[in-house]
Coordinates of N, CA, C and O in Angstrom, one line a residue:
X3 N 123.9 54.7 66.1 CA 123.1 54.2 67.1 C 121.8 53.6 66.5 O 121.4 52.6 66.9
X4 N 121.2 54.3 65.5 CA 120.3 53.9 65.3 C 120.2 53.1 64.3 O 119.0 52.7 64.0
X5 N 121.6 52.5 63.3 CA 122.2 51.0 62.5 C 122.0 49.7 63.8 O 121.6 48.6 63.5
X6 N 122.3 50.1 64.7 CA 122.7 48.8 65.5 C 121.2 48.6 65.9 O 120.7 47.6 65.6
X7 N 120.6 49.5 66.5 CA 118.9 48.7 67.1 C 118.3 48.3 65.1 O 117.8 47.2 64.8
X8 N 118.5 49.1 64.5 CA 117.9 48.5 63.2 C 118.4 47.5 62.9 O 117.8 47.0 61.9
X9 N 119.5 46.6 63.3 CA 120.1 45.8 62.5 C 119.7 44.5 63.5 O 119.5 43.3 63.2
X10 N 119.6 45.1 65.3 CA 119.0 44.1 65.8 C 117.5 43.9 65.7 O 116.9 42.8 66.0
X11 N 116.9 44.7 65.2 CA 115.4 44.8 64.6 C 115.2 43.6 63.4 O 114.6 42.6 63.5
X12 N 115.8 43.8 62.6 CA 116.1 43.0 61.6 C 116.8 41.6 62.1 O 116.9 40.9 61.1
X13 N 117.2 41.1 62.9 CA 117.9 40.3 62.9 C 116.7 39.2 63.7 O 116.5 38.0 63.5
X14 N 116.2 40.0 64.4 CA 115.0 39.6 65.6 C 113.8 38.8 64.3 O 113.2 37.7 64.3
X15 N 113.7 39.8 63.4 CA 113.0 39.8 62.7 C 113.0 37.8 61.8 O 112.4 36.7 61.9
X16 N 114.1 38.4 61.1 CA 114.7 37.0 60.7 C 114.7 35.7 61.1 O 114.6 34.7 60.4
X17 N 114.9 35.9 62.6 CA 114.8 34.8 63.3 C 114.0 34.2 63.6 O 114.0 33.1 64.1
X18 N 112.6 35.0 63.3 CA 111.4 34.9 64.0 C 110.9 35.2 65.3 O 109.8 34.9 65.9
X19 N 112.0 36.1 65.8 CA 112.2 36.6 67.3 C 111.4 37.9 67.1 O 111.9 38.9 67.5
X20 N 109.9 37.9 66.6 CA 109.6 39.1 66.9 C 109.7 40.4 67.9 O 109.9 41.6 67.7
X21 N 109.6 39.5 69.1 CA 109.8 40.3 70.3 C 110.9 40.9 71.1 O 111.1 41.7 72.1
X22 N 111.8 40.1 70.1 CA 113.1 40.8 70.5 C 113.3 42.7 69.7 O 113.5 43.8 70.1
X23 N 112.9 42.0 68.7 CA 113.1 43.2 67.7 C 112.0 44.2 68.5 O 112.3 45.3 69.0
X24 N 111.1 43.8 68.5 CA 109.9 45.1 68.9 C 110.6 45.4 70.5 O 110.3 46.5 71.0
X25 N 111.0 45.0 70.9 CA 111.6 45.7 72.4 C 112.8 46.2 72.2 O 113.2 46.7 73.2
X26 N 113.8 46.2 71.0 CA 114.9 46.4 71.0 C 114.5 47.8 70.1 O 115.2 48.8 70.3
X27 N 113.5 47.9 69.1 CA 112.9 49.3 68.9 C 112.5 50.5 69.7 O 112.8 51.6 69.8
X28 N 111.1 49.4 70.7 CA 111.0 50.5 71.8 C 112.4 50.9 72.8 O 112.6 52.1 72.9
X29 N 113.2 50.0 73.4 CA 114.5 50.7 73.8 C 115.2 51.7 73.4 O 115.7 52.5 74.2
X30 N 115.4 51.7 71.8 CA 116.2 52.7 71.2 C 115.4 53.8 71.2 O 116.0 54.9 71.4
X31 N 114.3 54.0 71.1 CA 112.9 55.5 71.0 C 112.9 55.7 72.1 O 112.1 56.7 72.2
X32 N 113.2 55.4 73.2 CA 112.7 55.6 74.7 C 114.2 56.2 74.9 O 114.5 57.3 74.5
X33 N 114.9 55.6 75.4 CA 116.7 55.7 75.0 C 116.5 57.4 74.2 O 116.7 58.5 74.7
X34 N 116.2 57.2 73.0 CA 116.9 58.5 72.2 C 116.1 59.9 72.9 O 116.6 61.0 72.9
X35 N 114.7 59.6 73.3 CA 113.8 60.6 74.0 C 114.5 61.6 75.1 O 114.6 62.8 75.2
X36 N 115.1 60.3 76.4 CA 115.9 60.6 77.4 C 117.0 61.1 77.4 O 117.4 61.6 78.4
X37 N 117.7 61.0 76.3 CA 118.6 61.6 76.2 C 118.3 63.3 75.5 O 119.2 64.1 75.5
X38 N 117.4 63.5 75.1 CA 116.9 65.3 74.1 C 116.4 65.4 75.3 O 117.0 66.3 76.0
X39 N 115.0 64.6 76.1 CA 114.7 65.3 78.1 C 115.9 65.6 78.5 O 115.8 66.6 79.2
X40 N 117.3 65.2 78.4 CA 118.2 65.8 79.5 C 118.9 66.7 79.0 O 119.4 67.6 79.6
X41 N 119.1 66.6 77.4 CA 119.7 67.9 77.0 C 119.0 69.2 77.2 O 119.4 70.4 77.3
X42 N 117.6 68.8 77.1 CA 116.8 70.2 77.5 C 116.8 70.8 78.9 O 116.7 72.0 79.2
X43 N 116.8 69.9 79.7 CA 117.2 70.2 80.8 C 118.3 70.6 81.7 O 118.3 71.1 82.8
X44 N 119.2 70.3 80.8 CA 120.7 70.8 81.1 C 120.9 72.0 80.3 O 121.7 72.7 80.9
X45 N 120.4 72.5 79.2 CA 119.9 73.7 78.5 C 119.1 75.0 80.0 O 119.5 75.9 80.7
X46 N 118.2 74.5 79.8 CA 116.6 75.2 81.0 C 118.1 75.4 82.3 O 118.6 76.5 82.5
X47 N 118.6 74.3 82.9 CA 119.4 74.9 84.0 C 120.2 75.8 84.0 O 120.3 76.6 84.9
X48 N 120.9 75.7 82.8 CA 122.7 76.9 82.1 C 121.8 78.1 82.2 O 122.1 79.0 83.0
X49 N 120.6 78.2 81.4 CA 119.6 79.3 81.5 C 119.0 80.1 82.9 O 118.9 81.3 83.0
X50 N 118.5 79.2 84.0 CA 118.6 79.3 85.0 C 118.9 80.0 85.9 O 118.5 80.9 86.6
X51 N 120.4 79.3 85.6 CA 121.9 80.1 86.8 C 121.6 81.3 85.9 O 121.4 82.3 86.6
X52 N 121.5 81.4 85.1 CA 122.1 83.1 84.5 C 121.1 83.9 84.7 O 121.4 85.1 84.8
X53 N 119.9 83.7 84.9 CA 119.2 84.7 85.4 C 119.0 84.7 86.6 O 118.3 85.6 87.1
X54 N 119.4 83.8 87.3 CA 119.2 84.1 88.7 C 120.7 84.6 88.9 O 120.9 84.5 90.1
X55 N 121.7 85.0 88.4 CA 122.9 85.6 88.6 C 122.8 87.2 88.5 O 123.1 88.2 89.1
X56 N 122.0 86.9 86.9 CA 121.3 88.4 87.2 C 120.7 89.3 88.1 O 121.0 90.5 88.4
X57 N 119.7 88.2 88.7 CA 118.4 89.0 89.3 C 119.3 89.0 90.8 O 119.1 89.8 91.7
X58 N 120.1 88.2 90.9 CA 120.7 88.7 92.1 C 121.8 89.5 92.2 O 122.5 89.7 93.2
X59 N 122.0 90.2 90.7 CA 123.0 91.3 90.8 C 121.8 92.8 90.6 O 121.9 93.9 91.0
X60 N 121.1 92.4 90.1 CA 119.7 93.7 90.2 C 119.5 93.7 91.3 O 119.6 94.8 91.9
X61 N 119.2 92.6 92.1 CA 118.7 93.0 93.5 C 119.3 93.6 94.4 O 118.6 94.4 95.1
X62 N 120.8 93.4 94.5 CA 121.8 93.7 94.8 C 122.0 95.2 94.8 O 122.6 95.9 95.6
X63 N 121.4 95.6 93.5 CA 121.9 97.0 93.0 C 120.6 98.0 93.7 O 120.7 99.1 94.3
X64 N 119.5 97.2 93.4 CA 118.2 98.0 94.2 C 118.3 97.9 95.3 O 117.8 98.8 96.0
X65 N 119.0 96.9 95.9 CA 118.8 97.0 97.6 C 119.9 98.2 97.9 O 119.8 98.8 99.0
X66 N 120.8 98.6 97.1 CA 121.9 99.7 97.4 C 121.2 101.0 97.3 O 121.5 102.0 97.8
X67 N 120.5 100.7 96.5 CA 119.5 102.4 96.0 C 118.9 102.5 97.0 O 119.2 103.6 97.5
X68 N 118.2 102.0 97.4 CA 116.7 101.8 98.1 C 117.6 102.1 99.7 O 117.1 103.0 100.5
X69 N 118.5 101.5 100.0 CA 119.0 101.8 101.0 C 119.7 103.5 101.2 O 119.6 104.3 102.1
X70 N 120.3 103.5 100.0 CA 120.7 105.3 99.9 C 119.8 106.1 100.3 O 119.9 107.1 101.0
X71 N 118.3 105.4 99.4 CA 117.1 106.6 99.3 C 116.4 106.7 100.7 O 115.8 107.6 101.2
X72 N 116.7 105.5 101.4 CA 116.2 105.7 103.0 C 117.1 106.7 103.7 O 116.8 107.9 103.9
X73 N 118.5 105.9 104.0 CA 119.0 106.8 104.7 C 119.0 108.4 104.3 O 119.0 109.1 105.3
X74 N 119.0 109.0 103.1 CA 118.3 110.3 103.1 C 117.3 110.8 103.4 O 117.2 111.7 104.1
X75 N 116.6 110.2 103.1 CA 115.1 110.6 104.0 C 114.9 110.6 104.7 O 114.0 111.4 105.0
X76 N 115.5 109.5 105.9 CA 115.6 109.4 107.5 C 116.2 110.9 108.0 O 115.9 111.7 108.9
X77 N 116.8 110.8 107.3 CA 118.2 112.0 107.7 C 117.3 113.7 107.8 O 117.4 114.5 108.6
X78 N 116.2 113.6 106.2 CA 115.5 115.0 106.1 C 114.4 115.1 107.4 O 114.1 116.1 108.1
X79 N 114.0 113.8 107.4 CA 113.0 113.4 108.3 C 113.0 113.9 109.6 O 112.1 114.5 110.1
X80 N 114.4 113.5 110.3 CA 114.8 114.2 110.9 C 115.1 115.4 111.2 O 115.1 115.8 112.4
X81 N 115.4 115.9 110.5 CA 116.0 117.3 110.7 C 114.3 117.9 110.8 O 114.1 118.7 111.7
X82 N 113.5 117.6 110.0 CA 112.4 118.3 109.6 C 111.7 117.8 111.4 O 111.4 118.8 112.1
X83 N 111.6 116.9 111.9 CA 111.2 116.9 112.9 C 111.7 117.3 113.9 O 110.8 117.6 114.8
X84 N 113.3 117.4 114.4 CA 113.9 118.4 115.0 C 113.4 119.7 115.1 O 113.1 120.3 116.1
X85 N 113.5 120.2 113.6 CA 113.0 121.6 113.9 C 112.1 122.1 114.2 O 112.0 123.3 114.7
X86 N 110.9 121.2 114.1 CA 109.3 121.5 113.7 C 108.6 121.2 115.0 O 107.8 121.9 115.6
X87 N 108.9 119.9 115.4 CA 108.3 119.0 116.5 C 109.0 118.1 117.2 O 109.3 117.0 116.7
X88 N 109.5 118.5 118.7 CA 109.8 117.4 119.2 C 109.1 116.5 120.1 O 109.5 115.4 120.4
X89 N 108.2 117.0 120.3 CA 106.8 116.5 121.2 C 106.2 115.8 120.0 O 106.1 116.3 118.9
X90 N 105.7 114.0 120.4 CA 105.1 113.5 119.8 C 103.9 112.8 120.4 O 103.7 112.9 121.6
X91 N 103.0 112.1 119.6 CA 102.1 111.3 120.4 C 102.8 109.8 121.0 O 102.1 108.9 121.4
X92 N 103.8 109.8 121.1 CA 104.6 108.6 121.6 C 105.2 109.1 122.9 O 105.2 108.6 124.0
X93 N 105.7 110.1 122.7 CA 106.2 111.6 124.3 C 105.8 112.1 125.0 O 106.4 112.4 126.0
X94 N 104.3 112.5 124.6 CA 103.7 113.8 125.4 C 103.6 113.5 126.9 O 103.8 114.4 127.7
X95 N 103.2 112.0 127.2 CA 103.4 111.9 128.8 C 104.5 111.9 129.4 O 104.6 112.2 130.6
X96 N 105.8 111.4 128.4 CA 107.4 111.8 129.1 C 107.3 112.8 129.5 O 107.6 112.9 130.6
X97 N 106.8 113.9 128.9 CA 107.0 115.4 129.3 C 105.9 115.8 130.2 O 106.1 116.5 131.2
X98 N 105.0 115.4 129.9 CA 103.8 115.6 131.1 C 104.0 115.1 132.6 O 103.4 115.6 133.6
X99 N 104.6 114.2 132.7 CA 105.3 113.8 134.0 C 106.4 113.7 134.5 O 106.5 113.0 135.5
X100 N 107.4 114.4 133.7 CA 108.1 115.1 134.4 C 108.2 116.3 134.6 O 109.0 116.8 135.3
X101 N 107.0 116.9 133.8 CA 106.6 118.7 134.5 C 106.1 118.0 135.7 O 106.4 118.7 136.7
X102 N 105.4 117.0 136.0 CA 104.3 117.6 137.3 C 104.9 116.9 138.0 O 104.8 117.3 139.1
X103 N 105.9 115.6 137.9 CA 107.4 115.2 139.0 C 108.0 116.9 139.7 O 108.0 117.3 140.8
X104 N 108.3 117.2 138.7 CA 109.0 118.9 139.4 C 108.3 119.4 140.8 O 109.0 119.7 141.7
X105 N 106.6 119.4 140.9 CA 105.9 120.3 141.7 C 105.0 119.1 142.5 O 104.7 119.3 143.7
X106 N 104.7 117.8 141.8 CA 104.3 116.7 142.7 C 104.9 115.7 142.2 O 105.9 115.4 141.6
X107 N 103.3 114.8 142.6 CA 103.7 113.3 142.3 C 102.9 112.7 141.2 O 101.7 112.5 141.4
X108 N 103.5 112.6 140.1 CA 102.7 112.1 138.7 C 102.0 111.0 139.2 O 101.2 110.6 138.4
X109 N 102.1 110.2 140.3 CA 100.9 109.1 140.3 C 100.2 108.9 141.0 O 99.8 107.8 141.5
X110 N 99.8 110.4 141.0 CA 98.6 110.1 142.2 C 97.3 110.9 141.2 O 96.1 111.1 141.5
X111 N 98.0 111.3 139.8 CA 97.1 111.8 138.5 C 96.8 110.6 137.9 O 97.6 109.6 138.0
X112 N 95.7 110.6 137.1 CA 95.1 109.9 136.7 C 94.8 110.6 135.0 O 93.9 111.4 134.7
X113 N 95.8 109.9 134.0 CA 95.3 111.2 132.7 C 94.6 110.3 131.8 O 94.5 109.0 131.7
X114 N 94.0 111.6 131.0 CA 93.2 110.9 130.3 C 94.0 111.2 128.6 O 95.0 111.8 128.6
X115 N 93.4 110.8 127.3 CA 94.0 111.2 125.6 C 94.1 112.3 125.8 O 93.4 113.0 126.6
X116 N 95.2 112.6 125.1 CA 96.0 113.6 124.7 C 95.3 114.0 123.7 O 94.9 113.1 122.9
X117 N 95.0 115.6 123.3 CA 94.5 116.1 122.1 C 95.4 117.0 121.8 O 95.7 117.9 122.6
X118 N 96.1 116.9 120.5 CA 96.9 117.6 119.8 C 95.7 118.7 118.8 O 94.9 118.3 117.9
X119 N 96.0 120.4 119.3 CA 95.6 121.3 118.5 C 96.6 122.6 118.5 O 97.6 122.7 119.3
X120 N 96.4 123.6 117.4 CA 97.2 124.3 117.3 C 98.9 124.6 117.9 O 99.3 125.6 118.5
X121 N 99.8 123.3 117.6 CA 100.8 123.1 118.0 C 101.0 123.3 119.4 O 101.7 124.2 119.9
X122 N 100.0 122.2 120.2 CA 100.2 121.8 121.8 C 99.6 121.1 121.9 O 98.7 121.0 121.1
X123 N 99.9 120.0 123.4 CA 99.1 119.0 123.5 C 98.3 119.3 124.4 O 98.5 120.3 125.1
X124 N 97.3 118.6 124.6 CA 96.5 119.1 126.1 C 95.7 117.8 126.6 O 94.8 117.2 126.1
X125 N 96.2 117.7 127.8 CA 95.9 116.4 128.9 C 95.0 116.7 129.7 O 94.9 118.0 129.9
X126 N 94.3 116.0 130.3 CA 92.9 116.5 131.3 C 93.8 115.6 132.3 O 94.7 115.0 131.8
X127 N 93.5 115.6 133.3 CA 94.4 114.7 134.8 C 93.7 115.3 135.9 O 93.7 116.5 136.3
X128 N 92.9 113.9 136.5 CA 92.2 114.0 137.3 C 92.7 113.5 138.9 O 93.2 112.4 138.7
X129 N 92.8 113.8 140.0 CA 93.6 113.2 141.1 C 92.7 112.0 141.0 O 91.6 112.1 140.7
X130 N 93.5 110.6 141.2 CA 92.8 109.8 141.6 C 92.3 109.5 143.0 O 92.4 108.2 143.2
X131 N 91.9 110.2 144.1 CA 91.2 110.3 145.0 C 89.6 110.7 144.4 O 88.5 110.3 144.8
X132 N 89.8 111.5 143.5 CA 88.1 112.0 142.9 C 88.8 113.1 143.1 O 89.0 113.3 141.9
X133 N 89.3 114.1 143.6 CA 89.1 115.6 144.5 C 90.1 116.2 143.1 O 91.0 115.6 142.6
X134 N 89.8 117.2 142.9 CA 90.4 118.3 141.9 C 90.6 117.5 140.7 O 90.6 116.3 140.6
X135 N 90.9 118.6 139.3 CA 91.1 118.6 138.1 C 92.6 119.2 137.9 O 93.0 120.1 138.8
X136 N 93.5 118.9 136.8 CA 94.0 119.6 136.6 C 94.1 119.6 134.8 O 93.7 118.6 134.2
X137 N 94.8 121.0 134.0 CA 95.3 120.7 132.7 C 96.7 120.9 132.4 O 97.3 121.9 132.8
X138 N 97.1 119.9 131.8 CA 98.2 119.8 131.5 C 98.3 119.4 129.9 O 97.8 118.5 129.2
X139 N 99.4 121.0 129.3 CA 99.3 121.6 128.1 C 101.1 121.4 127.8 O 102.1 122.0 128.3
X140 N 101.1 120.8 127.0 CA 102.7 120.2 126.6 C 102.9 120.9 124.6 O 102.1 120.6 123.8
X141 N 103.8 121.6 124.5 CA 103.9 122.5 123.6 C 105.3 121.8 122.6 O 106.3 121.3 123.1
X142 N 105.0 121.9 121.2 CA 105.9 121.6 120.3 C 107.1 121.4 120.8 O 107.8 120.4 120.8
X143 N 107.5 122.9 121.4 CA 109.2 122.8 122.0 C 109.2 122.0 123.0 O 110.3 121.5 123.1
X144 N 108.5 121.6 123.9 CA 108.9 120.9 124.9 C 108.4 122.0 126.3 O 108.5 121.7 127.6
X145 N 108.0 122.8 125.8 CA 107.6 123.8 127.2 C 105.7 123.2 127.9 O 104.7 123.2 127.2
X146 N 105.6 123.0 129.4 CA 105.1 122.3 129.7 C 104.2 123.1 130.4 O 105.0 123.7 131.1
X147 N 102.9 123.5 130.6 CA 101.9 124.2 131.6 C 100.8 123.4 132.4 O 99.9 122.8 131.8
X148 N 101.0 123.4 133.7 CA 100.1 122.8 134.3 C 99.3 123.9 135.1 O 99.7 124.6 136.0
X149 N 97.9 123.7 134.6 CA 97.0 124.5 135.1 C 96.0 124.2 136.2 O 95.8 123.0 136.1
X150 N 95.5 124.5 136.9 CA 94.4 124.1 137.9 C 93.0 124.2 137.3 O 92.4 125.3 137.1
X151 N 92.5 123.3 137.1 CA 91.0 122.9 136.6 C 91.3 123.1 135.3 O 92.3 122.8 134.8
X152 N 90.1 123.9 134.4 CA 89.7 123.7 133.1 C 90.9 125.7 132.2 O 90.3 126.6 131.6
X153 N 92.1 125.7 132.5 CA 93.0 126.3 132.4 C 92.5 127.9 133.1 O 92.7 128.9 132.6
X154 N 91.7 127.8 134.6 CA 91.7 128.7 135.4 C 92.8 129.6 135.7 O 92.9 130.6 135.0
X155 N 93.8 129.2 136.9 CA 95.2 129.0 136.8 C 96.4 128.6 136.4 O 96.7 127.4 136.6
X156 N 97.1 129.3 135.9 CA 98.9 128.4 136.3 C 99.2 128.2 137.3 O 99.0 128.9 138.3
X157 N 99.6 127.0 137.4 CA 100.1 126.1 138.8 C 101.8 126.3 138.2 O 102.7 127.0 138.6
X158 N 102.0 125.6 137.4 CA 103.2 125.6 137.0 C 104.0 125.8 135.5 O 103.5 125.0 134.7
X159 N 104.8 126.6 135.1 CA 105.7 126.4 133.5 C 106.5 126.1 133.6 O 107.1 126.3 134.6
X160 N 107.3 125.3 132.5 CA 108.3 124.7 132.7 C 109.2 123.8 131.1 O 108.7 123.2 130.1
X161 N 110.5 124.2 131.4 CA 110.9 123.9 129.7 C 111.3 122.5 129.9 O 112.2 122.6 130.8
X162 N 111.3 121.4 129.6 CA 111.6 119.7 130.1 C 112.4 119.4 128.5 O 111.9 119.7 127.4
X163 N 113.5 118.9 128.7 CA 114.1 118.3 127.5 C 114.3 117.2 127.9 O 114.8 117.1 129.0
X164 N 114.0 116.3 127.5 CA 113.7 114.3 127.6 C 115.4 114.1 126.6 O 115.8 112.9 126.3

């Protein structure tokens, strides 16, 4: 390849055709460039695929771990919350109103935050007429006390499974 642009270099030359030769030079240097740009490039791609074949067989493999290591954990998680707590801050009014469904009418209470202390919840619920207080005390298991005013009385106990 590079006899034939030299020999049209020379030939250009001879002739007096400078310009032939000096563009028949730069073609062949430009030419031989583009062709090493695409071997490197077709190199850089072969390289490419292969680590992206990899990394999508790693990923593959961590998303299988990572998914084992949840589903165990969900699993302890549970059980550990079964046993411990089934009353949560997402619950406590499921169970708060259906203890006071049993004996009245949950919407004629008006409650206020729930304060979680020594494994029970405890609700303040005020009638919304203004007239009376009540407390309403929701416990780990699910057992439910509704008291009259500031825990004067029991009005009602009661075990509620949601």
């Amino acid at each position: 390849m590079y006899l034939i642009f030299y020999i049209v270099y020379i030939i250009g030359l001879y002739k007096n055709q400078t310009n032939l030769g000096i563009l028949a030079t730069v073609g062949f240097f430009g030419y031989t460039k583009y062709q090493a740009v695409e071997l490197e490039k077709d190199k850089l791609q072969a390289q490419q695929k292969q680590n992206d074949d990899s990394n999508s067989q790693s990923i593959n493999e961590s998303a299988n771990n990572e998914s084992q290591s949840n589903s165990q954990q969900q699993s302890t998680t549970e059980e550990y919350t079964s046993d411990e707590q089934q009353v949560t801050r997402n619950n406590v009014f499921d169970y708060a109103i259906a203890a006071v469904n049993e004996v009245g009418d949950a919407d004629l209470l008006k409650f206020q935050e729930p304060v979680y202390n020594n494994g029970e919840w405890k609700i303040d619920a005020n009638n919304k007429s203004g007239d009376g207080a009540n407390t309403i005390i929701v416990k780990d298991d699910g057992t439910v006390q509704i008291w009259n005013g500031p825990k004067t009385s029991m009005d009602h106990e009661t075990k509620i499974e949601l």
